[in-house]
JSON list of C-alpha atoms in Angstrom, two decimals:
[
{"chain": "A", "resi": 1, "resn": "UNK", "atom": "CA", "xyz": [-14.66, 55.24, 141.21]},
{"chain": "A", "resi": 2, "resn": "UNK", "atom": "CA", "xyz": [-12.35, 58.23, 141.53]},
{"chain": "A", "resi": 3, "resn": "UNK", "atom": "CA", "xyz": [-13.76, 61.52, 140.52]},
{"chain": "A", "resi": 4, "resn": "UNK", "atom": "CA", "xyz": [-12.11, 62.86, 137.27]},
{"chain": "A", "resi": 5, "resn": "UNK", "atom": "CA", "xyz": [-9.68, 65.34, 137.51]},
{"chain": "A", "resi": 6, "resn": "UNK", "atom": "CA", "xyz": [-10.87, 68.98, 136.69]},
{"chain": "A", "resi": 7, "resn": "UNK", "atom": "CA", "xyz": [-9.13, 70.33, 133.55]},
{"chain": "A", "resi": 8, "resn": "UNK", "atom": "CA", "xyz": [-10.25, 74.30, 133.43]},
{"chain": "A", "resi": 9, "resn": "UNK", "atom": "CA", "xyz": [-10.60, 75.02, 129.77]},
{"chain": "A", "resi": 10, "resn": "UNK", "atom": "CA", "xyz": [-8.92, 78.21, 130.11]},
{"chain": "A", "resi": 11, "resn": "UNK", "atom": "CA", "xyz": [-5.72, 76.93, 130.70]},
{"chain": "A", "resi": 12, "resn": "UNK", "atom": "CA", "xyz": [-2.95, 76.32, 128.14]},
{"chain": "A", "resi": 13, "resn": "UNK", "atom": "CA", "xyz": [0.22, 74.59, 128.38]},
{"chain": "A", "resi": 14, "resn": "UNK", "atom": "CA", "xyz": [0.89, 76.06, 124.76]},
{"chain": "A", "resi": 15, "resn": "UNK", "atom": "CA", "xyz": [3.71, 78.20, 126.42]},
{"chain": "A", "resi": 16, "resn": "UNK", "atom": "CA", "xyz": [5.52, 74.53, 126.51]},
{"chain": "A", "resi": 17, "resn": "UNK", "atom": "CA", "xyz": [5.40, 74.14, 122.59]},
{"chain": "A", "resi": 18, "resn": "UNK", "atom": "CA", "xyz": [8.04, 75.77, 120.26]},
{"chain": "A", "resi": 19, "resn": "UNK", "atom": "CA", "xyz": [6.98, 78.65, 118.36]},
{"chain": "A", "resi": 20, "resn": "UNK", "atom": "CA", "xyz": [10.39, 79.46, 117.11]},
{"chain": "A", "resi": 21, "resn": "UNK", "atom": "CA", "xyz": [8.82, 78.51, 113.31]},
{"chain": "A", "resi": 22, "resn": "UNK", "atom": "CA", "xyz": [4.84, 79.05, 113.12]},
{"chain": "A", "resi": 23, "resn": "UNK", "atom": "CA", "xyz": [1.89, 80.82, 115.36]},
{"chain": "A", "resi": 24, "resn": "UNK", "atom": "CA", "xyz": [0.40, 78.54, 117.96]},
{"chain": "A", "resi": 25, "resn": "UNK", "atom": "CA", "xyz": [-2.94, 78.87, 118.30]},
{"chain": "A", "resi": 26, "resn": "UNK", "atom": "CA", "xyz": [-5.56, 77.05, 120.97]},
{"chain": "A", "resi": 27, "resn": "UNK", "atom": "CA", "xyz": [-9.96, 76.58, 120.28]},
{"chain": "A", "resi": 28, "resn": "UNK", "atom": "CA", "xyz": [-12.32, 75.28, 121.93]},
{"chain": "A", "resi": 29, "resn": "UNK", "atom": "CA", "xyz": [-14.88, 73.66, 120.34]},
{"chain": "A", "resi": 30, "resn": "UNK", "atom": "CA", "xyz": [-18.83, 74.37, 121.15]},
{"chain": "A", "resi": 31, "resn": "UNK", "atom": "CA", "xyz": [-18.62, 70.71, 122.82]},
{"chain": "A", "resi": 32, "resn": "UNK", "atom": "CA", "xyz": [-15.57, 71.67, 125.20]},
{"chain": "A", "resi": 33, "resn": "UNK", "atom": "CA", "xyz": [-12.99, 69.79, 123.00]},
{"chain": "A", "resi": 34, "resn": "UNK", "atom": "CA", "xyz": [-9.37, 71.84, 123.31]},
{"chain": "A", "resi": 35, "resn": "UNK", "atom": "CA", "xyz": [-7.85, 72.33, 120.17]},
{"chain": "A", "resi": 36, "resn": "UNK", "atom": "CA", "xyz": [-3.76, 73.53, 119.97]},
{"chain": "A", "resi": 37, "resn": "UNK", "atom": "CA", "xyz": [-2.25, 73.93, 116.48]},
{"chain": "A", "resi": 38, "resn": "UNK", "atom": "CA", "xyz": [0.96, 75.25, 115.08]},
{"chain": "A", "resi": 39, "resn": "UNK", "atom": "CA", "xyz": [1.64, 76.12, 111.66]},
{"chain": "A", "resi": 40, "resn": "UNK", "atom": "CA", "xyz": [4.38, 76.10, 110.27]},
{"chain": "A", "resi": 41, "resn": "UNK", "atom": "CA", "xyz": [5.17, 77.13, 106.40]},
{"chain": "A", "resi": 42, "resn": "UNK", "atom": "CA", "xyz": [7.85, 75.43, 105.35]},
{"chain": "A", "resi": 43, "resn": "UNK", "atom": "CA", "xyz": [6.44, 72.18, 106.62]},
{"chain": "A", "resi": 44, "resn": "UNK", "atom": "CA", "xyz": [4.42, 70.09, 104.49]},
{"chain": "A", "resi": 45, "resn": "UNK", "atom": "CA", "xyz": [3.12, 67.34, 107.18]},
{"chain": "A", "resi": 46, "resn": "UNK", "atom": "CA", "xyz": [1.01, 67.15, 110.07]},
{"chain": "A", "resi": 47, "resn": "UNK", "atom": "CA", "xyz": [1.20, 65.84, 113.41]},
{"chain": "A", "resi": 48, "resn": "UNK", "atom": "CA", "xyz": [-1.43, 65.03, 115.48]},
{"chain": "A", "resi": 49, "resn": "UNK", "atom": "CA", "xyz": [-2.17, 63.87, 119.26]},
{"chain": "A", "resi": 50, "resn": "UNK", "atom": "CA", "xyz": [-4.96, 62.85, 120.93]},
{"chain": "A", "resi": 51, "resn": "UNK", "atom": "CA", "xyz": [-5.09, 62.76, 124.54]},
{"chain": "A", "resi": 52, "resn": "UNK", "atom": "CA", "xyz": [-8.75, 62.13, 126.46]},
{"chain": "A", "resi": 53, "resn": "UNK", "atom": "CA", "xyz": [-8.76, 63.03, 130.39]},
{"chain": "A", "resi": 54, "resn": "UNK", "atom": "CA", "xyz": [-10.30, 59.62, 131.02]},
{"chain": "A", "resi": 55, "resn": "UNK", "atom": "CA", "xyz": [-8.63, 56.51, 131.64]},
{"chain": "A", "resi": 56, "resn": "UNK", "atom": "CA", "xyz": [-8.31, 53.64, 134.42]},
{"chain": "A", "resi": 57, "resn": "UNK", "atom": "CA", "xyz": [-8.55, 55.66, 137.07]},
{"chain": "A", "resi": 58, "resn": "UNK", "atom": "CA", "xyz": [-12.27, 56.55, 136.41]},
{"chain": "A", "resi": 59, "resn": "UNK", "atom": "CA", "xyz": [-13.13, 52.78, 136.30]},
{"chain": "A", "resi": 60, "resn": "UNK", "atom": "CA", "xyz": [-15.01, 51.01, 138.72]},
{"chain": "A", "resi": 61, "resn": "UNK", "atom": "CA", "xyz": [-13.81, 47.87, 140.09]},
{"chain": "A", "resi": 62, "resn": "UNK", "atom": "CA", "xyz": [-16.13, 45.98, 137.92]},
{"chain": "A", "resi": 63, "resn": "UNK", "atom": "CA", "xyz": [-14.40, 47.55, 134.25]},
{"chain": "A", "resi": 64, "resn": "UNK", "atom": "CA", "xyz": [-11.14, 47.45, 135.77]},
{"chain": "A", "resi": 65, "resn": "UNK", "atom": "CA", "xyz": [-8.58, 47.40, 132.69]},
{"chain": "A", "resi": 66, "resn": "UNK", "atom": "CA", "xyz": [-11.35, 47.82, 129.89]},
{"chain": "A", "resi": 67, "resn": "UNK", "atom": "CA", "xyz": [-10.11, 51.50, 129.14]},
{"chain": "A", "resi": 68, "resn": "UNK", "atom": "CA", "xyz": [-6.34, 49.98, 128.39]},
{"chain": "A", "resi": 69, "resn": "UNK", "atom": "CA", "xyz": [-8.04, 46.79, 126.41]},
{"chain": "A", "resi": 70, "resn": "UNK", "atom": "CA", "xyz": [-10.09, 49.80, 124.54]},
{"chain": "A", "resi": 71, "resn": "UNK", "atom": "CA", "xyz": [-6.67, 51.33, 124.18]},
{"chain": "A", "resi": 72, "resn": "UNK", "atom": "CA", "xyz": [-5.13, 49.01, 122.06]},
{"chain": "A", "resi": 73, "resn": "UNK", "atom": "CA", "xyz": [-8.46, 47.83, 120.52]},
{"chain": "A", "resi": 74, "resn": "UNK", "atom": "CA", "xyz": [-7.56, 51.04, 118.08]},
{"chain": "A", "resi": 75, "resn": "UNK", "atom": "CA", "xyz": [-4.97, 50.10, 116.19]},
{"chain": "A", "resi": 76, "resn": "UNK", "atom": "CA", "xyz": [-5.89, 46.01, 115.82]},
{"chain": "A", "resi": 77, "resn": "UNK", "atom": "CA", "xyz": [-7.20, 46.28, 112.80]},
{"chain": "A", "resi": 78, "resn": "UNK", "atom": "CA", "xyz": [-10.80, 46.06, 110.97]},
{"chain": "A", "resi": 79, "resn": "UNK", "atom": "CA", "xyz": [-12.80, 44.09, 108.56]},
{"chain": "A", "resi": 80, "resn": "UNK", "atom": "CA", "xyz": [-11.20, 45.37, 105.92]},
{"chain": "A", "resi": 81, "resn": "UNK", "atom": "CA", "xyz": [-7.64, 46.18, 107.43]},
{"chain": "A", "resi": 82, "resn": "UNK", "atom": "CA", "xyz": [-5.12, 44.56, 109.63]},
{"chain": "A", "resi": 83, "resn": "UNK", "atom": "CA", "xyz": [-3.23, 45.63, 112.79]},
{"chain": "A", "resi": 84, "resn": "UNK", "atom": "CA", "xyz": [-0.28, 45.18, 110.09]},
{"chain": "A", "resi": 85, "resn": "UNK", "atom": "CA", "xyz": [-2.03, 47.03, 107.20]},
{"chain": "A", "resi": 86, "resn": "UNK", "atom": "CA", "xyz": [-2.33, 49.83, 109.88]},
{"chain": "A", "resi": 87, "resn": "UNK", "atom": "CA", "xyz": [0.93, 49.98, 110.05]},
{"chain": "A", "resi": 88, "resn": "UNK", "atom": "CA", "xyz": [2.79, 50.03, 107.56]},
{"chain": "A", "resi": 89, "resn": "UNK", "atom": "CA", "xyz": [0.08, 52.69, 106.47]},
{"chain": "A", "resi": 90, "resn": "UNK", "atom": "CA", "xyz": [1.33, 54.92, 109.00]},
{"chain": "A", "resi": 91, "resn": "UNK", "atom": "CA", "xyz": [5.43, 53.99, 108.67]},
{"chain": "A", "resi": 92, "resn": "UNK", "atom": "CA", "xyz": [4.46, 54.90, 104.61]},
{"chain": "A", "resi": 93, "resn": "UNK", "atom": "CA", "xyz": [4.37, 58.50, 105.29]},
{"chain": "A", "resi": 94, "resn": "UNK", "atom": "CA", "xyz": [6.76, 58.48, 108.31]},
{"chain": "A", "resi": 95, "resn": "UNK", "atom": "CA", "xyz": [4.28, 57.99, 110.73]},
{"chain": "A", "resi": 96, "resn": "UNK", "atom": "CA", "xyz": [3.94, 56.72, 114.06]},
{"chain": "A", "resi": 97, "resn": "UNK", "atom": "CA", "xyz": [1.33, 54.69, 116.25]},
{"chain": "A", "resi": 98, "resn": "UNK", "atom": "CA", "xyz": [0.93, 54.00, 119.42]},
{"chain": "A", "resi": 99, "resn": "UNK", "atom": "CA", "xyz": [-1.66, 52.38, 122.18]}
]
């Protein structure tokens, strides 16, 4: 398995986001979770990304590919809730999913 990579928490890519229209601001939670948001007045939505410095690379040969099947696991729907219902939830208020 390779070793994950080492992502220091003090540094901040928030110097590549536009802040041309709101203050950018970056947390950490008490659990090490980094936190960047922007607000913006005149906006009435929210975006959101989640990104998680684990992936296939950290497998071992024996879970090879379970983080990608995982992956896409997310948006196939529930008991209660199809991979469809998903989304045209999200294309209802202009949004956008992807595994």
């Amino acid at each position: 398995m390779t070793p994950p990579i080492e992502l220091p928490l003090d540094v901040t890519r928030a110097h590549l986001l536009d802040d041309s229209e709101g203050d950018i601001s970056r947390s950490v939670t008490s659990s090490g979770t980094r936190i960047i948001t922007q607000q913006i007045p005149t906006t009435r939505s929210v975006a959101l990304g989640l990104w998680v410095p684990v992936g296939s690379r950290d497998e071992s040969a024996q879970h090879q590919g379970s983080t990608h099947f995982l992956e896409h696991l997310l948006f196939k729907g529930t008991k209660k809730r199809s991979a469809f219902d998903i989304a045209v939830a999200f294309d209802g208020v202009g949004g956008e999913s992807n595994a």
